[in-house]
Amino acid sequence: MKNAVFIDVPDDFNFRSTVYSHGWCELAPFSLDEDSWQLSYVFRSKDGTAIPAVISEDSGQVRVDLSAPGFDREQIEKETRHLLRLDDDLAGFYALLDGHERLEWVRDRRAGRLLRSPTVWEDLVKTICTTNCSWALTRIMVSNLVTKLGHLGAFPTPEALAGMSEEFYRNEIRGGYRSPYFIELAERVVSGDLDPESWLTSDLPTPELKKAMKKVKGVGDYAAENLLKLVGRYEGLALDSWLRSQFYKNHNAEKKCSDKKIERHYHRFGQWRGLVIWCDMTEKWIVSGPS
DNA sequence: GCGTCCAGGTCTACC
DNA sequence: GGTAGACCTGGACGC
């Protein structure tokens, strides 16, 4: 118990819906034990030490068990609140769903909090790993990054990525054409030219922030809009091949249609439309998991 | 076993 | 601003 941190949660929070919100729970250093319903993650202390943690529900609170003493309790609570989106206010989102029978389950299951990493840096690298490949390859790339460049299971730092060659990313990480992108991104962050963490609190209008994100090589419309969701902005739909196919199946008699038609369908949901389409297409995931 | 296609897209050159 | 073609990889699929 001495190495456990207990965190209060808002009334409209649901641990399982958040963990299952998208595939992030399957990407290292996350791992999920669905039998005991424990989400593992390896935090990183300010001095770089890896801090393995197990996150679970306990009597209406979130419980974080740390395997070793000497961690910064305040940091663990702050980062856990961040990755579970405990401070996000979804009242406006839920209110918007009133009267939409198809989406009633979202509020019932308290869905809508998208699991994220403690840093935007980590979410940015992972998002690039999701582009133009199967989910299986995404898992391989992220696992290789953590295993071969991370310290004791923690996600690697920009410094760790910046020091490696393109051949290393191609041969060891299996990053393919993304390999030079990883190096350029890491070098920009290390040099101070780019600060992904600033996107969390940016005053820029969303279209401008999206433009800034797209200046990162490997980040296009889908990746930028996915990252925007992870920093709390949901104006973009983040359409990818999977989301499109689900829309065709659920709203268009299994026939392909233009992205503009999809955009028109969700336009009524205003600033929350990106979260609405995600929930609309992922009910089965939230209920039974993304795999 | 082998070839093809495509997946949680993006970049560049060209018009 | 819009579009065609190239780009790594791994797994599914058809033959």
mmCIF file of C-alpha atoms (C1' of nucleotides) in Angstrom:
data_model
loop_
_atom_site.group_PDB
_atom_site.id
_atom_site.type_symbol
_atom_site.label_atom_id
_atom_site.label_comp_id
_atom_site.label_asym_id
_atom_site.label_seq_id
_atom_site.Cartn_x
_atom_site.Cartn_y
_atom_site.Cartn_z
ATOM 1 C CA MET A 1 0.000 0.000 0.000
ATOM 2 C CA LYS A 2 2.967 2.318 0.677
ATOM 3 C CA ASN A 3 3.814 2.283 -3.029
ATOM 4 C CA ALA A 4 0.271 2.968 -4.178
ATOM 5 C CA VAL A 5 -1.198 6.288 -5.299
ATOM 6 C CA PHE A 6 -4.985 6.770 -5.143
ATOM 7 C CA ILE A 7 -6.614 9.330 -7.409
ATOM 8 C CA ASP A 8 -10.153 10.721 -7.279
ATOM 9 C CA VAL A 9 -12.052 10.643 -10.567
ATOM 10 C CA PRO A 10 -14.933 12.708 -11.971
ATOM 11 C CA ASP A 11 -18.460 11.233 -11.869
ATOM 12 C CA ASP A 12 -18.547 10.764 -15.633
ATOM 13 C CA PHE A 13 -15.288 8.823 -15.782
ATOM 14 C CA ASN A 14 -15.174 5.127 -16.693
ATOM 15 C CA PHE A 15 -11.854 3.314 -16.464
ATOM 16 C CA ARG A 16 -12.596 0.544 -18.962
ATOM 17 C CA SER A 17 -14.134 2.867 -21.556
ATOM 18 C CA THR A 18 -11.054 5.064 -21.334
ATOM 19 C CA VAL A 19 -8.569 2.201 -21.582
ATOM 20 C CA TYR A 20 -10.470 0.746 -24.541
ATOM 21 C CA SER A 21 -10.993 4.147 -26.164
ATOM 22 C CA HIS A 22 -8.536 3.341 -28.954
ATOM 23 C CA GLY A 23 -5.525 1.173 -29.659
ATOM 24 C CA TRP A 24 -3.052 3.048 -27.452
ATOM 25 C CA CYS A 25 -3.507 0.525 -24.619
ATOM 26 C CA GLU A 26 -1.813 -2.034 -26.884
ATOM 27 C CA LEU A 27 1.255 0.088 -27.657
ATOM 28 C CA ALA A 28 4.341 -0.129 -25.449
ATOM 29 C CA PRO A 29 5.055 0.929 -22.797
ATOM 30 C CA PHE A 30 1.342 0.335 -22.183
ATOM 31 C CA SER A 31 0.109 -3.218 -21.769
ATOM 32 C CA LEU A 32 -3.273 -4.421 -20.655
ATOM 33 C CA ASP A 33 -4.168 -7.477 -18.595
ATOM 34 C CA GLU A 34 -7.825 -7.982 -19.461
ATOM 35 C CA ASP A 35 -8.282 -10.749 -16.886
ATOM 36 C CA SER A 36 -7.392 -8.591 -13.902
ATOM 37 C CA TRP A 37 -8.210 -5.360 -15.715
ATOM 38 C CA GLN A 38 -4.867 -3.779 -14.922
ATOM 39 C CA LEU A 39 -3.206 -1.321 -17.281
ATOM 40 C CA SER A 40 0.578 -1.320 -17.026
ATOM 41 C CA TYR A 41 2.723 1.621 -18.021
ATOM 42 C CA VAL A 42 6.358 2.577 -17.501
ATOM 43 C CA PHE A 43 6.683 6.192 -16.393
ATOM 44 C CA ARG A 44 9.935 8.106 -16.507
ATOM 45 C CA SER A 45 11.175 10.151 -13.549
ATOM 46 C CA LYS A 46 12.708 13.597 -13.994
ATOM 47 C CA ASP A 47 16.186 12.067 -13.666
ATOM 48 C CA GLY A 48 15.400 9.466 -16.333
ATOM 49 C CA THR A 49 14.699 6.501 -14.090
ATOM 50 C CA ALA A 50 12.069 4.057 -15.362
ATOM 51 C CA ILE A 51 9.071 3.682 -13.036
ATOM 52 C CA PRO A 52 6.941 0.607 -13.832
ATOM 53 C CA ALA A 53 3.362 1.129 -12.728
ATOM 54 C CA VAL A 54 0.106 -0.789 -12.688
ATOM 55 C CA ILE A 55 -3.069 1.270 -13.020
ATOM 56 C CA SER A 56 -6.444 -0.123 -11.968
ATOM 57 C CA GLU A 57 -9.806 0.715 -10.414
ATOM 58 C CA ASP A 58 -10.239 0.470 -6.677
ATOM 59 C CA SER A 59 -13.398 1.482 -4.836
ATOM 60 C CA GLY A 60 -14.347 4.312 -7.157
ATOM 61 C CA GLN A 61 -10.827 5.651 -7.445
ATOM 62 C CA VAL A 62 -7.934 5.047 -9.807
ATOM 63 C CA ARG A 63 -5.139 3.178 -8.096
ATOM 64 C CA VAL A 64 -1.529 3.292 -9.303
ATOM 65 C CA ASP A 65 0.813 0.673 -7.884
ATOM 66 C CA LEU A 66 4.517 1.325 -8.193
ATOM 67 C CA SER A 67 6.923 -1.576 -7.890
ATOM 68 C CA ALA A 68 9.734 0.452 -6.370
ATOM 69 C CA PRO A 69 9.889 3.181 -3.708
ATOM 70 C CA GLY A 70 11.458 6.576 -4.306
ATOM 71 C CA PHE A 71 9.049 7.849 -6.945
ATOM 72 C CA ASP A 72 7.644 11.359 -7.055
ATOM 73 C CA ARG A 73 4.048 10.867 -5.897
ATOM 74 C CA GLU A 74 2.950 14.243 -7.288
ATOM 75 C CA GLN A 75 4.412 13.459 -10.729
ATOM 76 C CA ILE A 76 2.735 10.051 -10.906
ATOM 77 C CA GLU A 77 -0.650 11.516 -10.020
ATOM 78 C CA LYS A 78 -0.267 14.379 -12.486
ATOM 79 C CA GLU A 79 0.777 12.102 -15.359
ATOM 80 C CA THR A 80 -1.908 9.519 -14.603
ATOM 81 C CA ARG A 81 -4.550 12.241 -14.610
ATOM 82 C CA HIS A 82 -3.143 13.361 -17.954
ATOM 83 C CA LEU A 83 -3.138 9.983 -19.663
ATOM 84 C CA LEU A 84 -6.630 9.033 -18.423
ATOM 85 C CA ARG A 85 -7.953 12.519 -19.273
ATOM 86 C CA LEU A 86 -9.339 12.896 -15.745
ATOM 87 C CA ASP A 87 -9.411 16.689 -15.977
ATOM 88 C CA ASP A 88 -11.202 16.851 -19.323
ATOM 89 C CA ASP A 89 -14.663 18.388 -19.149
ATOM 90 C CA LEU A 90 -16.984 16.369 -21.400
ATOM 91 C CA ALA A 91 -20.265 17.877 -20.176
ATOM 92 C CA GLY A 92 -20.733 19.802 -23.417
ATOM 93 C CA PHE A 93 -19.989 16.704 -25.446
ATOM 94 C CA TYR A 94 -22.527 14.564 -23.597
ATOM 95 C CA ALA A 95 -25.160 17.325 -23.768
ATOM 96 C CA LEU A 96 -24.683 17.445 -27.540
ATOM 97 C CA LEU A 97 -25.553 13.755 -27.836
ATOM 98 C CA ASP A 98 -29.016 14.211 -26.321
ATOM 99 C CA GLY A 99 -31.673 13.125 -28.795
ATOM 100 C CA HIS A 100 -29.298 11.035 -30.876
ATOM 101 C CA GLU A 101 -30.514 7.522 -30.145
ATOM 102 C CA ARG A 102 -27.604 5.881 -31.923
ATOM 103 C CA LEU A 103 -25.167 7.643 -29.596
ATOM 104 C CA GLU A 104 -26.954 7.206 -26.278
ATOM 105 C CA TRP A 105 -24.535 4.442 -25.283
ATOM 106 C CA VAL A 106 -21.664 6.970 -25.228
ATOM 107 C CA ARG A 107 -22.973 8.729 -22.150
ATOM 108 C CA ASP A 108 -24.232 5.492 -20.628
ATOM 109 C CA ARG A 109 -20.759 3.997 -20.842
ATOM 110 C CA ARG A 110 -19.096 7.318 -20.047
ATOM 111 C CA ALA A 111 -17.003 6.994 -23.180
ATOM 112 C CA GLY A 112 -15.137 9.806 -24.907
ATOM 113 C CA ARG A 113 -11.925 10.116 -22.915
ATOM 114 C CA LEU A 114 -9.184 9.077 -25.351
ATOM 115 C CA LEU A 115 -6.235 7.430 -23.647
ATOM 116 C CA ARG A 116 -2.976 9.246 -24.296
ATOM 117 C CA SER A 117 0.674 9.198 -23.303
ATOM 118 C CA PRO A 118 2.210 11.384 -20.606
ATOM 119 C CA THR A 119 3.951 13.449 -23.289
ATOM 120 C CA VAL A 120 2.879 14.815 -26.663
ATOM 121 C CA TRP A 121 6.297 13.709 -27.909
ATOM 122 C CA GLU A 122 5.359 10.072 -27.291
ATOM 123 C CA ASP A 123 1.928 10.474 -28.909
ATOM 124 C CA LEU A 124 3.519 12.199 -31.899
ATOM 125 C CA VAL A 125 6.022 9.410 -32.539
ATOM 126 C CA LYS A 126 3.344 6.748 -32.068
ATOM 127 C CA THR A 127 0.971 8.545 -34.428
ATOM 128 C CA ILE A 128 3.630 8.592 -37.167
ATOM 129 C CA CYS A 129 3.949 4.840 -36.581
ATOM 130 C CA THR A 130 0.244 4.403 -37.354
ATOM 131 C CA THR A 131 0.449 5.933 -40.820
ATOM 132 C CA ASN A 132 0.235 3.857 -44.005
ATOM 133 C CA CYS A 133 0.655 0.485 -42.370
ATOM 134 C CA SER A 134 -1.231 -2.260 -40.599
ATOM 135 C CA TRP A 135 -1.868 -2.065 -36.870
ATOM 136 C CA ALA A 136 0.420 -5.083 -36.495
ATOM 137 C CA LEU A 137 3.314 -3.109 -37.971
ATOM 138 C CA THR A 138 2.520 -0.125 -35.755
ATOM 139 C CA ARG A 139 2.866 -2.383 -32.723
ATOM 140 C CA ILE A 140 6.146 -3.773 -34.022
ATOM 141 C CA MET A 141 7.657 -0.320 -34.626
ATOM 142 C CA VAL A 142 6.618 1.075 -31.244
ATOM 143 C CA SER A 143 7.761 -2.055 -29.440
ATOM 144 C CA ASN A 144 11.150 -1.856 -31.167
ATOM 145 C CA LEU A 145 11.535 1.810 -30.230
ATOM 146 C CA VAL A 146 10.849 1.061 -26.579
ATOM 147 C CA THR A 147 12.951 -2.110 -26.441
ATOM 148 C CA LYS A 148 15.946 -0.826 -28.374
ATOM 149 C CA LEU A 149 16.030 2.861 -27.440
ATOM 150 C CA GLY A 150 14.037 3.162 -24.217
ATOM 151 C CA HIS A 151 15.522 2.749 -20.765
ATOM 152 C CA LEU A 152 14.193 -0.251 -18.814
ATOM 153 C CA GLY A 153 10.913 -0.286 -20.674
ATOM 154 C CA ALA A 154 10.152 3.443 -20.716
ATOM 155 C CA PHE A 155 9.425 5.276 -23.967
ATOM 156 C CA PRO A 156 12.657 6.695 -25.413
ATOM 157 C CA THR A 157 13.568 10.356 -25.173
ATOM 158 C CA PRO A 158 14.137 12.664 -28.161
ATOM 159 C CA GLU A 159 17.844 12.536 -27.302
ATOM 160 C CA ALA A 160 17.857 8.754 -27.617
ATOM 161 C CA LEU A 161 16.176 8.884 -31.033
ATOM 162 C CA ALA A 162 18.338 11.722 -32.319
ATOM 163 C CA GLY A 163 21.541 9.796 -31.914
ATOM 164 C CA MET A 164 20.728 6.880 -34.197
ATOM 165 C CA SER A 165 21.349 6.344 -37.903
ATOM 166 C CA GLU A 166 18.777 5.916 -40.665
ATOM 167 C CA GLU A 167 20.011 2.333 -41.155
ATOM 168 C CA PHE A 168 19.209 1.608 -37.518
ATOM 169 C CA TYR A 169 15.612 2.761 -37.959
ATOM 170 C CA ARG A 170 15.225 0.782 -41.177
ATOM 171 C CA ASN A 171 16.867 -2.439 -40.002
ATOM 172 C CA GLU A 172 16.169 -2.506 -36.256
ATOM 173 C CA ILE A 173 12.947 -0.517 -35.844
ATOM 174 C CA ARG A 174 11.463 -1.615 -39.207
ATOM 175 C CA GLY A 175 10.444 1.982 -39.811
ATOM 176 C CA GLY A 176 10.912 1.872 -43.578
ATOM 177 C CA TYR A 177 10.499 5.235 -45.298
ATOM 178 C CA ARG A 178 9.590 6.812 -41.926
ATOM 179 C CA SER A 179 13.190 6.373 -40.740
ATOM 180 C CA PRO A 180 14.539 9.796 -41.741
ATOM 181 C CA TYR A 181 11.359 11.347 -40.296
ATOM 182 C CA PHE A 182 12.153 9.972 -36.829
ATOM 183 C CA ILE A 183 15.670 11.417 -36.958
ATOM 184 C CA GLU A 184 14.584 14.840 -38.200
ATOM 185 C CA LEU A 185 11.806 15.040 -35.604
ATOM 186 C CA ALA A 186 14.069 14.036 -32.731
ATOM 187 C CA GLU A 187 16.791 16.463 -33.788
ATOM 188 C CA ARG A 188 14.288 19.322 -34.012
ATOM 189 C CA VAL A 189 13.018 18.601 -30.500
ATOM 190 C CA VAL A 190 16.515 18.253 -29.043
ATOM 191 C CA SER A 191 17.663 21.507 -30.660
ATOM 192 C CA GLY A 192 14.628 23.379 -29.324
ATOM 193 C CA ASP A 193 13.320 24.123 -32.806
ATOM 194 C CA LEU A 194 10.146 22.156 -31.992
ATOM 195 C CA ASP A 195 8.318 21.789 -28.676
ATOM 196 C CA PRO A 196 5.424 19.326 -29.046
ATOM 197 C CA GLU A 197 4.432 19.801 -25.390
ATOM 198 C CA SER A 198 3.526 23.414 -26.163
ATOM 199 C CA TRP A 199 0.656 22.134 -28.337
ATOM 200 C CA LEU A 200 -1.224 21.217 -25.165
ATOM 201 C CA THR A 201 -1.567 24.830 -24.089
ATOM 202 C CA SER A 202 -1.255 26.600 -27.421
ATOM 203 C CA ASP A 203 -3.337 29.734 -27.990
ATOM 204 C CA LEU A 204 -3.303 29.157 -31.732
ATOM 205 C CA PRO A 205 -6.663 28.602 -33.453
ATOM 206 C CA THR A 206 -7.034 24.927 -34.334
ATOM 207 C CA PRO A 207 -6.394 25.364 -38.096
ATOM 208 C CA GLU A 208 -3.136 27.163 -37.271
ATOM 209 C CA LEU A 209 -2.114 24.536 -34.745
ATOM 210 C CA LYS A 210 -2.850 21.843 -37.332
ATOM 211 C CA LYS A 211 -0.571 23.652 -39.787
ATOM 212 C CA ALA A 212 2.188 23.696 -37.183
ATOM 213 C CA MET A 213 1.768 19.964 -36.588
ATOM 214 C CA LYS A 214 1.914 19.247 -40.319
ATOM 215 C CA LYS A 215 5.344 20.852 -40.476
ATOM 216 C CA VAL A 216 6.604 17.639 -38.882
ATOM 217 C CA LYS A 217 7.637 15.227 -41.655
ATOM 218 C CA GLY A 218 5.295 12.249 -41.679
ATOM 219 C CA VAL A 219 2.395 14.195 -40.211
ATOM 220 C CA GLY A 220 -0.395 14.846 -42.698
ATOM 221 C CA ASP A 221 -4.101 15.540 -42.278
ATOM 222 C CA TYR A 222 -4.969 12.295 -40.500
ATOM 223 C CA ALA A 223 -1.984 12.352 -38.141
ATOM 224 C CA ALA A 224 -2.420 16.039 -37.267
ATOM 225 C CA GLU A 225 -6.128 15.621 -36.539
ATOM 226 C CA ASN A 226 -5.429 12.544 -34.440
ATOM 227 C CA LEU A 227 -2.888 14.531 -32.432
ATOM 228 C CA LEU A 228 -5.355 17.385 -32.086
ATOM 229 C CA LYS A 229 -7.784 14.952 -30.455
ATOM 230 C CA LEU A 230 -5.064 13.925 -28.049
ATOM 231 C CA VAL A 231 -4.487 17.541 -27.027
ATOM 232 C CA GLY A 232 -8.227 18.069 -26.556
ATOM 233 C CA ARG A 233 -9.387 19.583 -29.841
ATOM 234 C CA TYR A 234 -11.993 17.643 -31.773
ATOM 235 C CA GLU A 235 -12.846 19.769 -34.823
ATOM 236 C CA GLY A 236 -11.005 17.402 -37.180
ATOM 237 C CA LEU A 237 -12.372 13.948 -38.031
ATOM 238 C CA ALA A 238 -8.913 12.332 -38.483
ATOM 239 C CA LEU A 239 -10.214 10.159 -41.299
ATOM 240 C CA ASP A 240 -8.154 7.089 -42.051
ATOM 241 C CA SER A 241 -8.928 3.971 -44.050
ATOM 242 C CA TRP A 242 -10.467 2.188 -41.058
ATOM 243 C CA LEU A 243 -12.703 5.087 -40.057
ATOM 244 C CA ARG A 244 -13.854 5.555 -43.641
ATOM 245 C CA SER A 245 -14.695 1.856 -44.044
ATOM 246 C CA GLN A 246 -16.685 1.924 -40.817
ATOM 247 C CA PHE A 247 -18.636 4.956 -41.984
ATOM 248 C CA TYR A 248 -19.450 3.258 -45.297
ATOM 249 C CA LYS A 249 -20.690 0.237 -43.356
ATOM 250 C CA ASN A 250 -22.722 2.108 -40.757
ATOM 251 C CA HIS A 251 -24.079 5.088 -42.649
ATOM 252 C CA ASN A 252 -23.764 4.494 -46.390
ATOM 253 C CA ALA A 253 -25.063 0.985 -47.152
ATOM 254 C CA GLU A 254 -21.477 -0.308 -47.384
ATOM 255 C CA LYS A 255 -20.800 1.914 -50.393
ATOM 256 C CA LYS A 256 -17.778 4.192 -50.677
ATOM 257 C CA CYS A 257 -18.415 7.921 -50.594
ATOM 258 C CA SER A 258 -16.418 11.137 -50.511
ATOM 259 C CA ASP A 259 -14.824 12.537 -47.370
ATOM 260 C CA LYS A 260 -17.007 15.602 -47.880
ATOM 261 C CA LYS A 261 -20.106 13.471 -47.367
ATOM 262 C CA ILE A 262 -18.644 12.131 -44.101
ATOM 263 C CA GLU A 263 -17.818 15.666 -43.018
ATOM 264 C CA ARG A 264 -21.352 16.831 -43.788
ATOM 265 C CA HIS A 265 -22.762 13.991 -41.694
ATOM 266 C CA TYR A 266 -20.897 15.110 -38.572
ATOM 267 C CA HIS A 267 -20.956 18.858 -39.194
ATOM 268 C CA ARG A 268 -23.928 19.247 -36.810
ATOM 269 C CA PHE A 269 -21.715 18.248 -33.884
ATOM 270 C CA GLY A 270 -19.566 21.370 -34.197
ATOM 271 C CA GLN A 271 -16.382 21.455 -32.159
ATOM 272 C CA TRP A 272 -16.992 17.922 -30.883
ATOM 273 C CA ARG A 273 -17.424 16.262 -34.280
ATOM 274 C CA GLY A 274 -14.066 14.487 -34.230
ATOM 275 C CA LEU A 275 -14.941 12.805 -30.952
ATOM 276 C CA VAL A 276 -18.473 12.029 -32.099
ATOM 277 C CA ILE A 277 -17.336 10.174 -35.235
ATOM 278 C CA TRP A 278 -14.759 8.249 -33.230
ATOM 279 C CA CYS A 279 -17.329 7.114 -30.665
ATOM 280 C CA ASP A 280 -19.907 6.469 -33.384
ATOM 281 C CA MET A 281 -17.553 4.063 -35.146
ATOM 282 C CA THR A 282 -16.042 2.341 -32.115
ATOM 283 C CA GLU A 283 -18.976 1.169 -29.987
ATOM 284 C CA LYS A 284 -17.866 -2.460 -30.352
ATOM 285 C CA TRP A 285 -14.347 -1.544 -29.209
ATOM 286 C CA ILE A 286 -15.539 0.287 -26.142
ATOM 287 C CA VAL A 287 -17.694 -2.687 -25.237
ATOM 288 C CA SER A 288 -15.257 -5.495 -25.976
ATOM 289 C CA GLY A 289 -11.845 -4.025 -26.737
ATOM 290 C CA PRO A 290 -10.015 -2.781 -29.865
ATOM 291 C CA SER A 291 -8.535 -6.149 -30.958
ATOM 292 C "C1'" DG B 1 5.711 -21.287 -51.931
ATOM 293 C "C1'" DC B 2 4.910 -17.171 -54.513
ATOM 294 C "C1'" DG B 3 2.762 -12.904 -56.126
ATOM 295 C "C1'" DT B 4 -0.470 -9.310 -55.126
ATOM 296 C "C1'" DC B 5 -2.894 -6.208 -52.381
ATOM 297 C "C1'" DC B 6 -3.566 -3.120 -48.707
ATOM 298 C "C1'" DA B 7 -3.359 -1.219 -44.108
ATOM 299 C "C1'" DG B 8 -5.382 3.580 -38.504
ATOM 300 C "C1'" DG B 9 -1.080 8.161 -45.255
ATOM 301 C "C1'" DT B 10 2.348 11.376 -46.637
ATOM 302 C "C1'" DC B 11 5.671 13.597 -49.613
ATOM 303 C "C1'" DT B 12 7.211 15.520 -53.864
ATOM 304 C "C1'" DA B 13 6.916 16.964 -58.479
ATOM 305 C "C1'" DC B 14 4.123 18.684 -61.700
ATOM 306 C "C1'" DC B 15 0.226 21.033 -63.725
ATOM 307 C "C1'" DG C 1 -4.956 23.892 -55.051
ATOM 308 C "C1'" DG C 2 -5.295 19.533 -56.916
ATOM 309 C "C1'" DT C 3 -3.342 15.078 -58.357
ATOM 310 C "C1'" DA C 4 -0.271 11.041 -59.790
ATOM 311 C "C1'" DG C 5 3.278 8.192 -58.391
ATOM 312 C "C1'" DA C 6 6.555 6.558 -55.063
ATOM 313 C "C1'" DC C 7 7.383 4.840 -50.611
ATOM 314 C "C1'" DC C 8 8.800 0.464 -46.200
ATOM 315 C "C1'" DT C 9 6.714 -3.306 -44.078
ATOM 316 C "C1'" DG C 10 4.022 -7.392 -42.641
ATOM 317 C "C1'" DG C 11 0.029 -10.081 -42.983
ATOM 318 C "C1'" DA C 12 -3.976 -11.804 -45.518
ATOM 319 C "C1'" DC C 13 -5.435 -13.842 -49.506
ATOM 320 C "C1'" DG C 14 -5.660 -16.377 -53.924
ATOM 321 C "C1'" DC C 15 -3.526 -19.561 -56.780
#
